[in-house]
Short mmCIF file of C-alpha atoms in Angstrom, two decimals:
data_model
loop_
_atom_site.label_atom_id
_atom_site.label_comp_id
_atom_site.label_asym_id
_atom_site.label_seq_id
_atom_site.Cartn_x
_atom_site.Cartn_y
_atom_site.Cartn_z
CA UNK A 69 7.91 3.00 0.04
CA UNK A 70 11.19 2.60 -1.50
CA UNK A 71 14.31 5.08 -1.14
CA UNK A 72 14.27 6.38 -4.31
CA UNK A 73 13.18 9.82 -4.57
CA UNK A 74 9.33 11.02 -5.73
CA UNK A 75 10.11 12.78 -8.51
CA UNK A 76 12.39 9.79 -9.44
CA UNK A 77 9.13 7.66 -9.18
CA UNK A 78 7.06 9.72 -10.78
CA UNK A 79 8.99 10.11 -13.69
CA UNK A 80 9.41 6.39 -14.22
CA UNK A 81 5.16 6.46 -13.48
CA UNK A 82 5.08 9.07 -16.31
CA UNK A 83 7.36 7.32 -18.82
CA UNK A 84 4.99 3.94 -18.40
CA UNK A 85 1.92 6.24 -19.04
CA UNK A 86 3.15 7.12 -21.70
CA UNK A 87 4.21 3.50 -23.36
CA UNK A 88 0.87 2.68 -22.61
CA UNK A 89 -0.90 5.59 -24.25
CA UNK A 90 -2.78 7.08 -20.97
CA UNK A 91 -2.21 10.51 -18.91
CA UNK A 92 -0.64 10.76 -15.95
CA UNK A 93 -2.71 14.01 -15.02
CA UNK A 94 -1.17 16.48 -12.61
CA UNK A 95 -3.60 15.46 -10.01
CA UNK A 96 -2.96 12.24 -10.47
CA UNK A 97 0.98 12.78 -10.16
CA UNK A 98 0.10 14.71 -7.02
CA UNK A 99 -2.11 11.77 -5.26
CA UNK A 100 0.92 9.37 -6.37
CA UNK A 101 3.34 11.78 -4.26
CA UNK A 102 1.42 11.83 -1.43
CA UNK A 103 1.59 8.15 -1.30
CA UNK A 104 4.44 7.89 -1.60
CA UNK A 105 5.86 10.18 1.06
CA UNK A 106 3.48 8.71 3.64
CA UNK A 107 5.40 6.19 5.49
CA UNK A 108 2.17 3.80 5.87
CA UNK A 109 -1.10 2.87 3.31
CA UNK A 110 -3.27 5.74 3.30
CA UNK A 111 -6.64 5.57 3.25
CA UNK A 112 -8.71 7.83 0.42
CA UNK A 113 -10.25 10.20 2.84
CA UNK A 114 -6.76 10.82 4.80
CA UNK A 115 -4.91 11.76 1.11
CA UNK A 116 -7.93 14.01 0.59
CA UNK A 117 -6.77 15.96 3.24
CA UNK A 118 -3.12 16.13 2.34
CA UNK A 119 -4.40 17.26 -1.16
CA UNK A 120 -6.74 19.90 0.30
CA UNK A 121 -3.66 21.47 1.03
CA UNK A 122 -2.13 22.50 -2.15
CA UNK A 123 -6.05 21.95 -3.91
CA UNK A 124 -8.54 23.32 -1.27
CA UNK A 125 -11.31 22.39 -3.96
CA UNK A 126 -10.43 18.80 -3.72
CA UNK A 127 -13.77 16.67 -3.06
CA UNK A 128 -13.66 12.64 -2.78
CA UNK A 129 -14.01 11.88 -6.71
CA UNK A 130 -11.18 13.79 -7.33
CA UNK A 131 -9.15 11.32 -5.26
CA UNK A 132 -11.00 8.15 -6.24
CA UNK A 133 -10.79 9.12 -9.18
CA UNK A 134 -7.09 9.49 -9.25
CA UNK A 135 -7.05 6.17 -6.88
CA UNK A 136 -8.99 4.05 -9.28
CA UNK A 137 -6.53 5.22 -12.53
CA UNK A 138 -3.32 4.55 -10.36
CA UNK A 139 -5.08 1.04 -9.18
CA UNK A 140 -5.42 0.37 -13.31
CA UNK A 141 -1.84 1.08 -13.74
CA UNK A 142 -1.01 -0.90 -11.43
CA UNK A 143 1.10 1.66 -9.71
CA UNK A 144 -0.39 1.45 -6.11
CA UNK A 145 -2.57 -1.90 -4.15
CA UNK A 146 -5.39 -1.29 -2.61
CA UNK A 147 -5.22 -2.76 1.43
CA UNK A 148 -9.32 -4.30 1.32
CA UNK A 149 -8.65 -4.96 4.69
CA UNK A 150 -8.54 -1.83 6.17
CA UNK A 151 -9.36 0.25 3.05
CA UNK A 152 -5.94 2.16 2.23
CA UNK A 153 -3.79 1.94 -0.49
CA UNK A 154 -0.06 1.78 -0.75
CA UNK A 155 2.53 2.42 -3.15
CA UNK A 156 3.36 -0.82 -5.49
CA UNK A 157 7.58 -1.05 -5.63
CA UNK A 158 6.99 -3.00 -9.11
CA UNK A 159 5.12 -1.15 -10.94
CA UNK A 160 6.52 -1.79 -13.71
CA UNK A 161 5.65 -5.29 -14.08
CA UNK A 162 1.75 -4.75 -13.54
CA UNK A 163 0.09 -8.19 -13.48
CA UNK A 164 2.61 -10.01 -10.63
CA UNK A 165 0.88 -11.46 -7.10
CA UNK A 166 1.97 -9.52 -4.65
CA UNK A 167 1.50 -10.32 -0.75
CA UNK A 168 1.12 -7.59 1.95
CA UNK A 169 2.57 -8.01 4.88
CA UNK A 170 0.33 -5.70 7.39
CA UNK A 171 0.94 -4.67 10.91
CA UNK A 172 -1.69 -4.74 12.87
CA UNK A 173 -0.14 -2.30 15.35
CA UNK A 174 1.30 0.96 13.51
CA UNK A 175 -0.56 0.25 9.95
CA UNK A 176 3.13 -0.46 7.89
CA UNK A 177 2.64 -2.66 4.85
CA UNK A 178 5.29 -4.61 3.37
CA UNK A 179 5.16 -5.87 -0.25
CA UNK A 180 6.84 -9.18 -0.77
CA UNK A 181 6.58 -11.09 -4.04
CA UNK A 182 4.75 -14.48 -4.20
CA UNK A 183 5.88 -16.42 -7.09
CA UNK A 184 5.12 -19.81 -6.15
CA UNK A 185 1.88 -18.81 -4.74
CA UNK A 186 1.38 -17.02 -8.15
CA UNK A 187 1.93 -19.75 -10.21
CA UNK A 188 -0.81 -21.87 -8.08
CA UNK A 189 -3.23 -19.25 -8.79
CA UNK A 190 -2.96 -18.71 -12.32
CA UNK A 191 -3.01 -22.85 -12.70
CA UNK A 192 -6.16 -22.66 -10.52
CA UNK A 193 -7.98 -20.03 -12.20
CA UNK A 194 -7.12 -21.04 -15.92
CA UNK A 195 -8.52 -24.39 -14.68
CA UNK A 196 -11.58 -23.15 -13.68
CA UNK A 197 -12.31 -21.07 -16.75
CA UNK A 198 -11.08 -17.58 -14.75
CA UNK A 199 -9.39 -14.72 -16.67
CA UNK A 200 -6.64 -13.32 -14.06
CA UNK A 201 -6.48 -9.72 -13.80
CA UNK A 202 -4.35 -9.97 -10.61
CA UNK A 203 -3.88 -11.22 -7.16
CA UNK A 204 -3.22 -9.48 -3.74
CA UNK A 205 -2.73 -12.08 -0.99
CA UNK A 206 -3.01 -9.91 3.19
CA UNK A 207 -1.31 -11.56 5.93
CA UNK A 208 -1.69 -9.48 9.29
CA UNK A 209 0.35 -9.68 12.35
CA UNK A 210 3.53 -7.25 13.47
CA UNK A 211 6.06 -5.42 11.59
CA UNK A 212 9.55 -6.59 12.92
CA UNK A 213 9.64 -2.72 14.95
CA UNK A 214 6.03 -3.54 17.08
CA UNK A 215 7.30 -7.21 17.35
CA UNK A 216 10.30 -5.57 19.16
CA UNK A 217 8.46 -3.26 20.83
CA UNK A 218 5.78 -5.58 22.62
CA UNK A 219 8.53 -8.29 23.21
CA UNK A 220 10.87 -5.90 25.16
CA UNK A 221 11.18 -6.57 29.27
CA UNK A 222 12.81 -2.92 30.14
CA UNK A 223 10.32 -0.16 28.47
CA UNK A 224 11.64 2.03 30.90
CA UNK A 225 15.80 1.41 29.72
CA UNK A 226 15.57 0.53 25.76
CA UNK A 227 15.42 2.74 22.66
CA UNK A 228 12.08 2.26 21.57
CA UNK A 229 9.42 3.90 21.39
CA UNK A 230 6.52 2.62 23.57
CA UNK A 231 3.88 5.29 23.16
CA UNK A 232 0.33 3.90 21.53
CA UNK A 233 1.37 0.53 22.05
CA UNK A 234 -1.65 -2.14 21.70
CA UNK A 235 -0.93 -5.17 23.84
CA UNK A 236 -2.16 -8.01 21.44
CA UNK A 237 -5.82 -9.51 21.92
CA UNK A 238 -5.28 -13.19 23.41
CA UNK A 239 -7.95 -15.56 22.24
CA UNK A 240 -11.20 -16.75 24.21
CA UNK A 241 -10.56 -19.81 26.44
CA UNK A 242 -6.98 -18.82 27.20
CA UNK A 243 -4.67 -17.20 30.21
#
């Protein structure tokens, strides 16, 4: 996520709780931390694992639970595309568009901000009557690393790291 440390994050996740009147529970602290030191998004049934570790008695709710309060706080983005969730870098300004930049190949998602796209939305849906909550806009494709990776011509010389690499599907008519 971002290089700051968790507790770091958390804190600053606690101190907007608490301008905004709601509890950031322990558990709830707990499911942030685990999203944020996973390198990738997460999906709801992976975290339950990690949690089962330090809370055997963890079931699903629990985590959607916690999931669903940190989506309303805008502190994490839900992935619809594959069904993970990530850690949001600007939390702190909870109704921006964000795009997420998602590799197809090792699951990395990259938040990038999309003002001008956001400003065509909100124009858009205040013209057609539509009350914004917020926008997440998913491009897919290859993180700059897998780019490198299926792009390299001496696998068996270079420093990277070729192990469960996807070759790319080419489309139906082509060579």
């Amino acid at each position: 996520m971002q290089p700051c440390s968790a507790k770091k994050i958390i804190a600053e996740a606690e101190k907007l709780c608490i301008q905004r009147g709601v509890r950031l529970t322990a558990q709830r602290a707990e499911v942030l931390r685990l999203m944020i030191e996973h390198p990738h998004a997460i999906s709801a049934y992976d975290l339950l694992d990690k949690l089962r570790i330090s809370e055997p008695q963890a079931k699903p709710p629990t985590v959607y639970r916690a999931l669903d309060f940190l989506l309303e706080q805008a502190f994490i983005h839900r992935v619809e595309s594959n069904n993970s969730y990530v850690v949001c870098p600007h939390f702190d300004h909870p109704s921006h568009t964000s795009m997420l930049l998602v590799c197809d190949q090792c699951a990395s998602v990259t938040e990038k901000p999309a003002e001008g796209v956001e400003k065509w939305i909100i124009e858009q849906s205040t013209e057609a009557g539509f009350t914004l909550r917020h926008s997440i806009i998913e491009a897919h494709g290859l993180c700059q690393q897998c780019s490198a990776i299926l792009q390299c011509e001496d696998p068996e010389h270079c420093h990277h790291d070729h192990h469960n690499v996807v070759e790319p599907k080419r489309k139906a008519g082509r060579a």
